[in-house]
Amino acid sequence: MIDLIGDERLDYLLAENLRIIQSPSVFAFSLDAVLLARFAYVPIQKGNIIDLCSGNGVIPLLLSGKTKATITGVEIQERLYHMAERSIKYNRLEDRIHMIHGDVKEITQTLGHGKYDVVTCNPPYFTSSAPSIINENEYLAIARHEILCSLEDVIRTSSQLLRQGGKAAFVHRPERLMDILTLMRQYRLEPKRLRFVYPKAGKEANTILVEGIKNGNSGLKALPPLFVYNYENEYTSEVREILYGKK
């Protein structure tokens, strides 16, 4: 049994055979989070992974199917933090996933520097410089806009948390690509892998996936594009496998 609050529902993470608490008025994950969890390189057997801006814990839950490493999630919104905690307990993953209710900007004061092998983050995409477009729903506004943390905060903290040679993986929007690459180099996260995600062939990319190595050598690899839908407006085979697993 699980206690659901308000309009919360219990959804499936089909490829991982897990369940997750979602709420249309508070937080529900997007395809971006699923793509980031698949994109990130993680140690299979052991290690320490941390996910920043965790929301309802979707990325830690997804990563638990790829690795036996210890996974920590950090989320500043208390309601979302409790949603993640309940999902982790429902899936009986308390021994592998630990959530922290905390601020990304201050988390290294609690956790220390250089303790993690992998950092992942699906950060707020939009700056807070245009108040007219910020969602009136406080939960959604904080998740989508740089109200409580900026892109620089996320990348700086990621670098602080990583050990030498550790990896940081981010998902974001193409229009912020130069900001991301510039900040990654500024904070010694050398960009190594980049992938553009397109709604379908012939459309402009609307998502990027990028991974860097702490104090890594220069050399960025551009991976093949990922198309979400085919010409019949159905998921491509790659995206179907990511969402539903191999048949």
Tab-separated table of C-alpha atoms in Angstrom:
chain	number	residue	atom	x	y	z
A	1	MET	CA	0.000	0.000	0.000
A	2	ILE	CA	1.025	3.610	-0.567
A	3	ASP	CA	-0.500	6.877	0.566
A	4	LEU	CA	-1.306	9.244	-2.302
A	5	ILE	CA	-1.986	12.928	-1.653
A	6	GLY	CA	-4.425	15.066	-3.633
A	7	ASP	CA	-4.171	14.410	-7.373
A	8	GLU	CA	-1.136	12.122	-7.074
A	9	ARG	CA	-1.127	8.919	-9.081
A	10	LEU	CA	1.130	5.872	-9.213
A	11	ASP	CA	2.618	5.490	-12.699
A	12	TYR	CA	4.778	2.784	-14.251
A	13	LEU	CA	8.402	3.070	-15.294
A	14	LEU	CA	7.861	0.248	-17.731
A	15	ALA	CA	11.395	-0.575	-18.865
A	16	GLU	CA	12.560	-0.844	-15.244
A	17	ASN	CA	9.378	-2.493	-13.884
A	18	LEU	CA	9.103	0.202	-11.202
A	19	ARG	CA	6.352	2.560	-10.032
A	20	ILE	CA	6.608	6.298	-9.355
A	21	ILE	CA	4.350	8.872	-7.716
A	22	GLN	CA	3.355	11.689	-10.078
A	23	SER	CA	1.108	14.717	-9.846
A	24	PRO	CA	-0.058	16.889	-12.755
A	25	SER	CA	-0.304	19.928	-10.459
A	26	VAL	CA	2.986	19.372	-8.590
A	27	PHE	CA	5.450	17.415	-10.727
A	28	ALA	CA	5.485	14.788	-13.467
A	29	PHE	CA	8.683	13.822	-15.237
A	30	SER	CA	9.238	14.313	-18.961
A	31	LEU	CA	10.984	12.273	-21.628
A	32	ASP	CA	14.096	14.403	-21.011
A	33	ALA	CA	14.701	12.715	-17.655
A	34	VAL	CA	14.383	9.258	-19.208
A	35	LEU	CA	16.816	10.164	-21.990
A	36	LEU	CA	19.354	11.521	-19.495
A	37	ALA	CA	19.203	8.373	-17.382
A	38	ARG	CA	19.882	6.279	-20.487
A	39	PHE	CA	22.610	8.644	-21.783
A	40	ALA	CA	24.675	8.850	-18.592
A	41	TYR	CA	27.558	6.416	-18.170
A	42	VAL	CA	27.332	4.854	-14.717
A	43	PRO	CA	29.433	2.174	-12.986
A	44	ILE	CA	27.669	-1.180	-13.110
A	45	GLN	CA	28.803	-2.799	-9.871
A	46	LYS	CA	29.782	-0.105	-7.364
A	47	GLY	CA	30.395	3.597	-6.889
A	48	ASN	CA	28.669	6.760	-5.747
A	49	ILE	CA	26.172	8.585	-7.973
A	50	ILE	CA	24.355	11.808	-7.196
A	51	ASP	CA	21.420	13.361	-9.041
A	52	LEU	CA	20.780	17.080	-8.579
A	53	CYS	CA	17.367	18.743	-8.974
A	54	SER	CA	15.810	15.291	-8.576
A	55	GLY	CA	12.151	16.284	-8.582
A	56	ASN	CA	10.102	13.189	-7.722
A	57	GLY	CA	13.179	10.959	-7.896
A	58	VAL	CA	12.690	9.694	-11.432
A	59	ILE	CA	16.369	9.694	-12.457
A	60	PRO	CA	17.598	7.858	-9.318
A	61	LEU	CA	14.860	5.287	-9.856
A	62	LEU	CA	15.755	4.854	-13.527
A	63	LEU	CA	19.483	4.605	-12.771
A	64	SER	CA	18.836	1.878	-10.200
A	65	GLY	CA	18.092	-0.446	-13.108
A	66	LYS	CA	21.519	0.218	-14.660
A	67	THR	CA	23.808	0.018	-11.644
A	68	LYS	CA	24.322	-1.447	-8.193
A	69	ALA	CA	26.046	1.750	-7.066
A	70	THR	CA	24.757	3.913	-4.225
A	71	ILE	CA	22.523	6.702	-5.574
A	72	THR	CA	21.755	10.008	-3.853
A	73	GLY	CA	19.098	12.467	-4.995
A	74	VAL	CA	18.937	16.135	-4.008
A	75	GLU	CA	15.669	18.087	-4.184
A	76	ILE	CA	14.897	21.486	-2.642
A	77	GLN	CA	11.079	21.351	-2.856
A	78	GLU	CA	9.795	19.509	0.195
A	79	ARG	CA	6.651	18.178	-1.484
A	80	LEU	CA	8.662	16.682	-4.359
A	81	TYR	CA	11.229	15.289	-1.941
A	82	HIS	CA	8.497	13.426	-0.062
A	83	MET	CA	7.054	12.116	-3.340
A	84	ALA	CA	10.484	10.697	-4.174
A	85	GLU	CA	10.889	9.205	-0.696
A	86	ARG	CA	7.557	7.397	-0.942
A	87	SER	CA	8.336	6.066	-4.441
A	88	ILE	CA	11.703	4.739	-3.267
A	89	LYS	CA	10.047	3.024	-0.307
A	90	TYR	CA	7.278	1.570	-2.493
A	91	ASN	CA	9.892	0.019	-4.802
A	92	ARG	CA	11.903	-1.238	-1.799
A	93	LEU	CA	15.040	0.586	-2.876
A	94	GLU	CA	15.828	2.344	0.418
A	95	ASP	CA	19.116	0.427	0.690
A	96	ARG	CA	20.327	1.805	-2.672
A	97	ILE	CA	18.723	5.244	-3.106
A	98	HIS	CA	18.902	8.040	-0.548
A	99	MET	CA	17.126	11.380	-0.955
A	100	ILE	CA	18.321	14.651	0.564
A	101	HIS	CA	15.992	17.617	1.068
A	102	GLY	CA	18.489	20.350	0.324
A	103	ASP	CA	19.736	23.217	-1.810
A	104	VAL	CA	22.049	22.420	-4.737
A	105	LYS	CA	23.983	25.619	-4.044
A	106	GLU	CA	24.856	24.470	-0.499
A	107	ILE	CA	24.964	20.682	-0.784
A	108	THR	CA	28.773	20.400	-0.902
A	109	GLN	CA	28.884	21.889	2.582
A	110	THR	CA	27.007	18.791	3.724
A	111	LEU	CA	28.448	16.122	1.430
A	112	GLY	CA	31.993	17.400	0.902
A	113	HIS	CA	34.104	17.700	-2.234
A	114	GLY	CA	35.254	14.978	-4.608
A	115	LYS	CA	33.142	12.113	-3.231
A	116	TYR	CA	31.152	11.097	-6.324
A	117	ASP	CA	31.877	9.119	-9.479
A	118	VAL	CA	28.901	10.432	-11.468
A	119	VAL	CA	26.656	13.491	-11.262
A	120	THR	CA	23.452	13.754	-13.276
A	121	CYS	CA	21.123	16.729	-13.502
A	122	ASN	CA	17.961	17.727	-15.356
A	123	PRO	CA	18.053	21.393	-14.257
A	124	PRO	CA	15.559	24.222	-14.722
A	125	TYR	CA	15.808	25.193	-18.391
A	126	PHE	CA	14.643	28.779	-18.431
A	127	THR	CA	16.106	31.911	-16.900
A	128	SER	CA	13.993	33.958	-14.499
A	129	SER	CA	14.612	37.189	-16.424
A	130	ALA	CA	11.187	37.126	-18.097
A	131	PRO	CA	8.638	36.970	-15.237
A	132	SER	CA	5.678	37.092	-17.645
A	133	ILE	CA	6.388	33.569	-18.900
A	134	ILE	CA	6.973	31.984	-15.490
A	135	ASN	CA	4.283	29.478	-14.545
A	136	GLU	CA	1.910	30.679	-11.823
A	137	ASN	CA	2.119	27.226	-10.213
A	138	GLU	CA	5.011	27.571	-7.740
A	139	TYR	CA	6.060	23.914	-7.985
A	140	LEU	CA	6.238	23.999	-11.774
A	141	ALA	CA	7.855	27.442	-11.856
A	142	ILE	CA	10.716	26.313	-9.600
A	143	ALA	CA	11.198	23.111	-11.594
A	144	ARG	CA	11.315	24.897	-14.957
A	145	HIS	CA	12.883	28.291	-14.238
A	146	GLU	CA	16.156	29.357	-12.629
A	147	ILE	CA	14.461	30.738	-9.535
A	148	LEU	CA	16.281	28.815	-6.792
A	149	CYS	CA	19.349	27.750	-8.753
A	150	SER	CA	21.030	28.765	-11.997
A	151	LEU	CA	22.828	26.750	-14.648
A	152	GLU	CA	26.104	28.014	-13.204
A	153	ASP	CA	25.098	26.829	-9.724
A	154	VAL	CA	24.390	23.348	-11.092
A	155	ILE	CA	27.661	23.042	-13.027
A	156	ARG	CA	29.799	24.518	-10.238
A	157	THR	CA	28.282	22.137	-7.677
A	158	SER	CA	28.652	19.174	-10.026
A	159	SER	CA	32.361	19.885	-10.373
A	160	GLN	CA	32.788	20.228	-6.618
A	161	LEU	CA	31.055	16.916	-5.935
A	162	LEU	CA	32.989	14.907	-8.531
A	163	ARG	CA	36.248	13.088	-7.954
A	164	GLN	CA	39.058	13.534	-10.485
A	165	GLY	CA	37.998	11.741	-13.669
A	166	GLY	CA	34.366	11.580	-12.561
A	167	LYS	CA	31.588	12.258	-15.059
A	168	ALA	CA	28.772	14.798	-15.135
A	169	ALA	CA	25.789	14.398	-17.473
A	170	PHE	CA	23.180	17.066	-18.186
A	171	VAL	CA	20.056	17.433	-20.302
A	172	HIS	CA	19.067	20.907	-21.496
A	173	ARG	CA	17.879	22.986	-24.438
A	174	PRO	CA	19.978	23.649	-27.587
A	175	GLU	CA	19.763	27.420	-27.169
A	176	ARG	CA	21.751	27.104	-23.933
A	177	LEU	CA	24.474	24.923	-25.453
A	178	MET	CA	27.199	27.572	-25.517
A	179	ASP	CA	26.385	28.580	-21.947
A	180	ILE	CA	26.676	24.946	-20.873
A	181	LEU	CA	29.961	24.250	-22.665
A	182	THR	CA	31.496	27.520	-21.477
A	183	LEU	CA	30.518	26.896	-17.860
A	184	MET	CA	31.654	23.268	-17.988
A	185	ARG	CA	35.130	24.337	-19.072
A	186	GLN	CA	35.157	27.155	-16.525
A	187	TYR	CA	34.525	24.617	-13.760
A	188	ARG	CA	36.910	21.967	-15.143
A	189	LEU	CA	34.268	19.606	-16.565
A	190	GLU	CA	35.719	18.966	-20.004
A	191	PRO	CA	32.862	18.235	-22.473
A	192	LYS	CA	33.348	14.769	-23.981
A	193	ARG	CA	30.005	13.574	-25.422
A	194	LEU	CA	27.175	15.542	-27.008
A	195	ARG	CA	23.923	14.305	-28.516
A	196	PHE	CA	21.129	16.287	-30.129
A	197	VAL	CA	17.542	15.071	-29.759
A	198	TYR	CA	14.990	15.889	-32.476
A	199	PRO	CA	11.184	15.569	-32.317
A	200	LYS	CA	11.425	13.908	-35.763
A	201	ALA	CA	13.516	14.047	-38.918
A	202	GLY	CA	13.369	17.433	-40.619
A	203	LYS	CA	12.658	19.321	-37.394
A	204	GLU	CA	15.050	21.404	-35.309
A	205	ALA	CA	16.617	19.791	-32.252
A	206	ASN	CA	14.768	20.636	-29.029
A	207	THR	CA	16.960	18.812	-26.473
A	208	ILE	CA	20.655	18.205	-25.904
A	209	LEU	CA	22.466	15.624	-23.812
A	210	VAL	CA	26.023	16.467	-22.779
A	211	GLU	CA	28.584	14.714	-20.621
A	212	GLY	CA	31.895	15.988	-19.260
A	213	ILE	CA	34.830	14.561	-17.317
A	214	LYS	CA	36.358	16.294	-14.306
A	215	ASN	CA	39.773	17.575	-15.452
A	216	GLY	CA	39.517	15.482	-18.627
A	217	ASN	CA	41.520	15.980	-21.805
A	218	SER	CA	39.981	18.001	-24.613
A	219	GLY	CA	38.084	16.188	-27.356
A	220	LEU	CA	34.331	16.367	-27.821
A	221	LYS	CA	32.512	13.520	-29.571
A	222	ALA	CA	29.241	14.353	-31.351
A	223	LEU	CA	27.035	11.266	-31.186
A	224	PRO	CA	24.438	10.262	-33.793
A	225	PRO	CA	21.161	12.202	-33.535
A	226	LEU	CA	18.223	10.766	-31.631
A	227	PHE	CA	14.783	11.087	-33.226
A	228	VAL	CA	11.780	10.740	-30.926
A	229	TYR	CA	9.025	10.183	-33.517
A	230	ASN	CA	9.009	8.669	-36.998
A	231	TYR	CA	7.007	9.938	-39.969
A	232	GLU	CA	3.931	8.064	-38.708
A	233	ASN	CA	4.143	10.065	-35.440
A	234	GLU	CA	4.983	6.922	-33.513
A	235	TYR	CA	7.978	6.497	-31.230
A	236	THR	CA	11.118	5.400	-33.068
A	237	SER	CA	12.487	1.974	-32.207
A	238	GLU	CA	15.251	3.485	-30.061
A	239	VAL	CA	12.841	5.566	-27.984
A	240	ARG	CA	10.394	2.648	-27.645
A	241	GLU	CA	13.210	0.528	-26.239
A	242	ILE	CA	14.225	3.295	-23.814
A	243	LEU	CA	10.657	3.691	-22.559
A	244	TYR	CA	9.372	0.137	-22.623
A	245	GLY	CA	12.469	-2.071	-22.661
A	246	LYS	CA	13.498	-4.708	-25.132
A	247	LYS	CA	10.781	-7.035	-26.354
